[in-house]
Amino acid sequence: MSDLMKSVDSRTNLVGRNRLELLTFRLRGSQLFAINVFKVQEVQKLPKLSILPQSDPVVVGVTTVRGETIPVIDLSLAVGRSAVPHDEHATMIVTEYNRSIQAFLVGSVDRIVNLNWEEIMPPPKASGRNHFLTALTRIDEKIVEIIDVEKVLASVIDFDTAISQEVLDQQVRDYSRGMQVLLVDDSRLAIEQASSTLKQLGLDVLVEMDGLRALKRLQSWRDEGIDVCEKLLMVITDAEMPEMDGYRLTTEIRNDPALKNLHVVLHTSLSGEFNHAMVKKVGCDGFLSKFQPDKMAIEVQDYIRSKMNA
C-alpha cells in the first residue's frame, strides 16, 4: 500500500495543466469508484476500530492516525449501498476535506490513474439530484464513478451556511446589493451552500458547473461588447471540475486582455500549502477552503470595501 501512495506528494505539477490523478477503488462488487489523489493522505488496511456511541450509522468507528483520532465512514453505506465487509480486503482511505481529516472504509483499492480533465464527464441528468456522483470517466473501457465526497460528508455533518451577525456588514451589503458573482462548481451541494452565503450579502449568483462552460460564458459576454469586469463583482471557482479545472480557468482569464482584470477567488475542499502555491502560480486573487461562510463573507466584503474606497 505504501508503494501505491509513495509519490502522492510529488504530483502537484499536474495541476495547472488541466490534469488530475484519481485513486480508484471498489466498495462491493466490480464497479470502480474514484476520488482525487490530492485529497488522500494515506491508504492502509482497516485497523481495529473503537465504536463511537450515538454516532451516525455510516460512521463505523474511530481510529488513530499519526496521533489524531478520526472517524471512519463506511463509504458504501454513505452512498446508499450495503455495508463493506470488515474482512482481509477492507481498506481505509484517509482524506482531508475542508480542513477536517476522516477515513473512508472501502472494499479494496485498485490503483492511481493519470487523466486529463477533458476526459472527466458530468453524471447524466437522469441520475437526479440525490445521487452521490460528481463526475464519470472511462478507464480501460470501464465506467468509473467519481464520488462527490462533499455531499457524503454533508449527509453526516451538518453544515451551517449562515453568516455570523458580527461578520455581516450592513453598509457593505447595501452597497453591493444586486452585484453579480459567477460561481463555478461541479458539486450541487457546494453551489447550494455558497449561493446561500453569497445571497446573504445581497449578491446575485450566476452558476456554471464546469470551468469550460464558465469560460465560454465569459467569452460570449466579451464578444457581445459587454465589459465583463464591470458586469461581475468576481468569479468564485472550484479547483476540481470536469472539462476544465479552476486553475486552468484562471489561467485562461489572465491570458485574455478583456478578462484579465477579473477578481478570481479559488474556493476548494483541497486544503494545504499546495493550494496557496497554485493560487500564486496561476494568478488567483484569493483562496477559500470549503466550507466556511464567515471566511467567505470576510473575503467578499473586503473586496467590496476596496471598491467602495477606490
Coordinates of C-alpha atoms in Angstrom, one line a residue:
M1 CA 0.0 0.0 0.0
S2 CA 2.9 2.4 0.7
D3 CA 4.2 1.8 -2.8
L4 CA 0.8 2.9 -4.2
M5 CA 0.9 6.2 -2.3
K6 CA 4.6 7.0 -2.0
S7 CA 4.6 9.5 -4.9
V8 CA 1.4 11.4 -4.0
D9 CA 3.3 14.4 -2.5
S10 CA 5.2 14.9 -5.8
R11 CA 2.1 15.2 -8.0
T12 CA 1.3 18.9 -7.7
N13 CA 2.9 19.6 -11.1
L14 CA -0.1 18.0 -12.8
V15 CA -2.5 20.7 -11.6
G16 CA -2.5 23.9 -13.6
R17 CA -2.1 21.8 -16.8
N18 CA -5.7 20.6 -16.6
R19 CA -4.6 17.2 -15.4
L20 CA -5.5 15.2 -12.3
E21 CA -4.9 11.8 -10.8
L22 CA -7.6 9.6 -9.3
L23 CA -7.4 6.9 -6.7
T24 CA -9.7 4.1 -7.9
F25 CA -11.3 1.6 -5.6
R26 CA -14.2 -0.8 -5.1
L27 CA -16.9 -0.8 -2.5
R28 CA -18.7 -4.1 -3.1
G29 CA -18.7 -5.9 -6.4
S30 CA -16.8 -5.0 -9.5
Q31 CA -17.9 -1.4 -10.0
L32 CA -15.0 1.1 -9.8
F33 CA -15.2 4.4 -7.9
A34 CA -12.7 7.2 -7.5
I35 CA -11.6 10.3 -5.6
N36 CA -8.9 12.8 -6.4
V37 CA -5.5 11.8 -5.1
F38 CA -4.8 15.3 -3.8
K39 CA -7.4 14.7 -1.1
V40 CA -5.8 11.5 0.1
Q41 CA -3.3 11.5 2.9
E42 CA -2.6 7.8 3.0
V43 CA -4.1 4.3 2.4
Q44 CA -3.9 1.4 4.9
K45 CA -5.6 -1.8 5.8
L46 CA -8.6 -1.4 8.1
P47 CA -7.3 -1.4 11.7
K48 CA -9.3 -2.3 14.8
L49 CA -11.9 0.3 15.3
S50 CA -13.3 1.8 18.5
I51 CA -17.1 2.2 18.4
L52 CA -18.4 5.8 18.8
P53 CA -21.7 5.7 20.7
Q54 CA -24.7 7.6 19.2
S55 CA -22.9 8.3 16.0
D56 CA -24.4 8.4 12.5
P57 CA -25.0 4.8 11.2
V58 CA -22.4 5.3 8.4
V59 CA -19.7 6.1 11.0
V60 CA -18.5 2.6 11.8
G61 CA -16.0 3.7 14.4
V62 CA -12.9 5.8 15.1
T63 CA -9.2 5.1 14.9
T64 CA -5.9 6.9 15.5
V65 CA -3.8 8.0 12.6
R66 CA -0.5 9.9 13.3
G67 CA -1.6 10.7 16.8
E68 CA -5.0 12.1 15.8
T69 CA -8.4 10.4 16.4
I70 CA -10.5 10.4 13.3
P71 CA -13.9 9.0 12.3
V72 CA -14.1 6.1 9.8
I73 CA -17.1 6.3 7.4
D74 CA -18.3 3.3 5.5
L75 CA -18.5 4.9 2.0
S76 CA -20.7 2.2 0.7
L77 CA -23.3 2.8 3.4
A78 CA -23.0 6.6 2.9
V79 CA -23.9 6.4 -0.8
G80 CA -26.9 4.1 -0.1
R81 CA -25.4 0.7 -0.7
S82 CA -24.8 -2.2 1.6
A83 CA -22.0 -2.2 4.2
V84 CA -18.4 -3.0 3.3
P85 CA -17.4 -6.3 5.0
H86 CA -14.7 -6.0 7.6
D87 CA -12.5 -8.7 6.0
E88 CA -8.9 -9.0 4.9
H89 CA -9.6 -6.8 1.8
A90 CA -11.2 -3.9 3.7
T91 CA -9.1 -0.7 3.2
M92 CA -9.2 2.7 4.8
I93 CA -8.6 5.8 2.7
V94 CA -7.5 8.7 5.0
T95 CA -8.5 12.1 3.4
E96 CA -8.5 15.8 4.2
Y97 CA -11.5 17.9 3.1
N98 CA -12.3 21.4 4.3
R99 CA -9.6 21.3 6.9
S100 CA -11.0 18.1 8.5
I101 CA -9.5 14.7 8.4
Q102 CA -11.6 11.5 8.1
A103 CA -11.2 8.0 6.7
F104 CA -13.4 6.2 4.3
L105 CA -13.9 2.4 4.5
V106 CA -13.8 0.8 1.1
G107 CA -13.8 -2.8 -0.1
S108 CA -10.4 -2.6 -1.8
V109 CA -8.1 -0.1 -3.5
D110 CA -7.3 -0.6 -7.2
R111 CA -4.7 1.9 -8.5
I112 CA -3.8 5.5 -9.3
V113 CA -4.6 6.8 -12.8
N114 CA -3.4 9.9 -14.5
L115 CA -6.1 11.7 -16.6
N116 CA -6.9 14.9 -18.4
W117 CA -9.9 16.9 -17.0
E118 CA -11.3 16.8 -20.6
E119 CA -11.8 13.0 -20.0
I120 CA -14.0 13.7 -17.0
M121 CA -17.7 13.9 -17.7
P122 CA -20.6 15.2 -15.6
P123 CA -23.0 12.5 -14.5
P124 CA -26.2 12.1 -16.6
K125 CA -29.0 14.4 -15.7
A126 CA -31.3 11.4 -15.4
S127 CA -29.5 10.4 -12.2
G128 CA -31.3 13.1 -10.3
R129 CA -30.3 15.4 -7.5
N130 CA -29.9 12.8 -4.8
H131 CA -27.0 10.8 -6.2
F132 CA -23.5 10.9 -4.8
L133 CA -21.6 11.3 -8.0
T134 CA -19.8 14.4 -9.1
A135 CA -18.5 13.0 -12.4
L136 CA -17.8 9.9 -14.6
T137 CA -14.8 8.8 -16.6
R138 CA -13.7 5.7 -18.6
I139 CA -10.6 3.7 -17.7
D140 CA -9.8 0.6 -19.8
E141 CA -13.3 0.8 -21.4
K142 CA -15.0 0.6 -17.9
I143 CA -17.1 3.4 -16.4
V144 CA -15.6 4.9 -13.2
E145 CA -17.9 6.8 -10.9
I146 CA -16.2 9.8 -9.1
I147 CA -17.9 10.3 -5.8
D148 CA -19.0 13.7 -4.5
V149 CA -17.3 13.4 -1.1
E150 CA -18.5 16.8 0.0
K151 CA -22.1 15.6 -0.4
V152 CA -21.2 12.4 1.5
L153 CA -19.8 14.4 4.4
A154 CA -22.8 16.8 4.4
S155 CA -25.0 13.8 5.0
V156 CA -23.0 13.0 8.1
I157 CA -22.1 16.5 9.3
D158 CA -24.5 19.5 9.4
F159 CA -23.0 22.5 7.6
D160 CA -24.3 26.0 8.5
T161 CA -24.4 28.5 5.7
A162 CA -25.4 31.4 7.9
I163 CA -23.0 34.4 8.2
S164 CA -22.4 35.5 11.8
Q165 CA -24.0 38.8 12.7
E166 CA -20.7 40.2 13.9
V167 CA -19.2 39.4 10.4
L168 CA -22.1 40.7 8.3
D169 CA -21.5 44.4 7.4
Q170 CA -24.8 46.1 6.5
Q171 CA -23.2 49.1 4.9
V172 CA -21.3 46.8 2.6
R173 CA -24.4 44.8 1.9
D174 CA -26.4 47.9 0.9
Y175 CA -23.6 49.0 -1.4
S176 CA -23.3 45.5 -3.1
R177 CA -27.0 44.7 -3.4
G178 CA -27.6 43.4 -6.9
M179 CA -24.0 42.9 -7.9
Q180 CA -23.3 39.7 -9.7
V181 CA -20.9 36.9 -8.9
L182 CA -20.1 34.0 -11.2
L183 CA -19.9 30.8 -9.1
V184 CA -18.3 27.8 -10.8
D185 CA -18.5 24.4 -9.2
D186 CA -19.5 20.9 -10.2
S187 CA -21.0 19.9 -6.9
R188 CA -24.7 20.8 -6.5
L189 CA -24.3 20.8 -2.7
A190 CA -21.3 23.2 -2.9
I191 CA -23.3 25.5 -5.2
E192 CA -26.3 25.5 -2.8
Q193 CA -24.0 26.2 0.2
A194 CA -22.0 29.0 -1.4
S195 CA -25.1 30.6 -3.1
S196 CA -26.9 30.7 0.3
T197 CA -23.9 32.6 1.9
L198 CA -23.4 35.0 -1.1
K199 CA -27.1 35.9 -1.2
Q200 CA -27.0 36.9 2.4
L201 CA -24.5 39.6 1.2
G202 CA -27.2 40.9 -1.3
L203 CA -25.4 39.4 -4.3
D204 CA -27.0 37.8 -7.4
V205 CA -25.4 34.5 -8.1
L206 CA -24.8 33.1 -11.6
V207 CA -23.8 29.5 -11.8
E208 CA -21.8 27.3 -14.2
M209 CA -20.9 23.7 -13.3
D210 CA -17.5 23.4 -15.0
G211 CA -14.7 25.7 -16.0
L212 CA -15.1 25.3 -19.7
R213 CA -18.7 26.4 -19.6
A214 CA -17.7 29.3 -17.3
L215 CA -15.0 30.4 -19.8
K216 CA -17.4 30.2 -22.7
R217 CA -19.9 32.3 -20.8
L218 CA -17.3 35.0 -20.1
Q219 CA -16.2 35.0 -23.7
S220 CA -19.7 35.3 -25.0
W221 CA -20.3 38.4 -22.9
R222 CA -16.9 39.8 -24.1
D223 CA -17.9 39.1 -27.8
E224 CA -21.2 40.9 -27.2
G225 CA -19.3 44.0 -26.2
I226 CA -20.1 43.7 -22.5
D227 CA -17.4 45.0 -20.1
V228 CA -17.2 41.8 -18.1
C229 CA -15.1 43.3 -15.3
E230 CA -17.9 45.8 -14.8
K231 CA -20.6 43.2 -15.1
L232 CA -19.2 40.9 -12.5
L233 CA -18.0 41.6 -9.0
M234 CA -15.9 38.5 -9.1
V235 CA -15.6 34.8 -10.1
I236 CA -15.5 32.2 -7.4
T237 CA -14.3 28.9 -8.7
D238 CA -13.8 25.4 -7.5
A239 CA -10.5 23.7 -8.3
E240 CA -11.6 20.3 -9.4
M241 CA -14.2 20.2 -12.3
P242 CA -14.9 18.2 -15.4
E243 CA -13.8 19.6 -18.8
M244 CA -11.6 22.4 -17.3
D245 CA -10.3 22.8 -13.7
G246 CA -10.3 26.1 -11.8
Y247 CA -6.6 26.6 -12.2
R248 CA -6.8 26.4 -16.0
L249 CA -9.9 28.6 -16.0
T250 CA -8.0 31.3 -14.1
T251 CA -5.0 31.0 -16.5
E252 CA -7.3 31.5 -19.5
I253 CA -8.9 34.5 -17.8
R254 CA -5.5 36.1 -17.1
N255 CA -4.4 35.5 -20.7
D256 CA -7.4 37.3 -22.2
P257 CA -6.9 41.1 -22.4
A258 CA -10.7 41.7 -21.9
L259 CA -11.0 39.4 -18.9
K260 CA -7.6 39.6 -17.2
N261 CA -8.6 42.1 -14.5
L262 CA -11.5 39.9 -13.2
H263 CA -11.2 39.2 -9.5
V264 CA -10.9 35.4 -9.2
V265 CA -11.2 33.5 -5.9
L266 CA -10.4 29.8 -5.6
H267 CA -13.0 28.0 -3.4
T268 CA -12.0 24.4 -2.8
S269 CA -12.1 21.5 -0.4
L270 CA -8.4 20.8 -1.3
S271 CA -6.5 22.1 1.8
G272 CA -2.9 22.8 2.5
E273 CA 0.1 24.9 1.3
F274 CA -0.2 23.3 -2.2
N275 CA -3.3 25.4 -2.9
H276 CA -1.7 28.7 -1.8
A277 CA 1.3 27.9 -4.1
M278 CA -1.1 27.2 -7.0
V279 CA -3.1 30.4 -6.3
K280 CA 0.1 32.4 -6.7
K281 CA 1.2 30.5 -9.8
V282 CA -2.0 30.9 -11.8
G283 CA -2.9 34.4 -10.6
C284 CA -5.9 33.9 -8.4
D285 CA -6.7 36.9 -6.1
G286 CA -7.7 34.8 -3.1
F287 CA -8.2 31.3 -1.7
L288 CA -11.0 29.9 0.4
S289 CA -11.2 26.5 1.9
K290 CA -14.7 25.0 1.8
F291 CA -16.9 25.5 3.6
Q292 CA -16.6 28.4 5.9
P293 CA -19.4 31.0 5.4
D294 CA -17.8 33.6 7.7
K295 CA -14.5 33.4 5.9
M296 CA -16.3 33.7 2.5
A297 CA -18.2 36.7 3.8
I298 CA -15.0 38.4 5.0
E299 CA -13.2 37.7 1.7
V300 CA -16.0 39.1 -0.4
Q301 CA -16.8 42.1 1.9
D302 CA -13.1 43.1 2.0
Y303 CA -13.0 43.2 -1.8
I304 CA -16.3 45.2 -1.9
R305 CA -14.8 47.7 0.6
S306 CA -11.8 48.1 -1.7
K307 CA -14.2 49.1 -4.5
M308 CA -16.1 51.4 -2.2
N309 CA -12.9 53.2 -1.2
A310 CA -11.4 53.3 -4.8

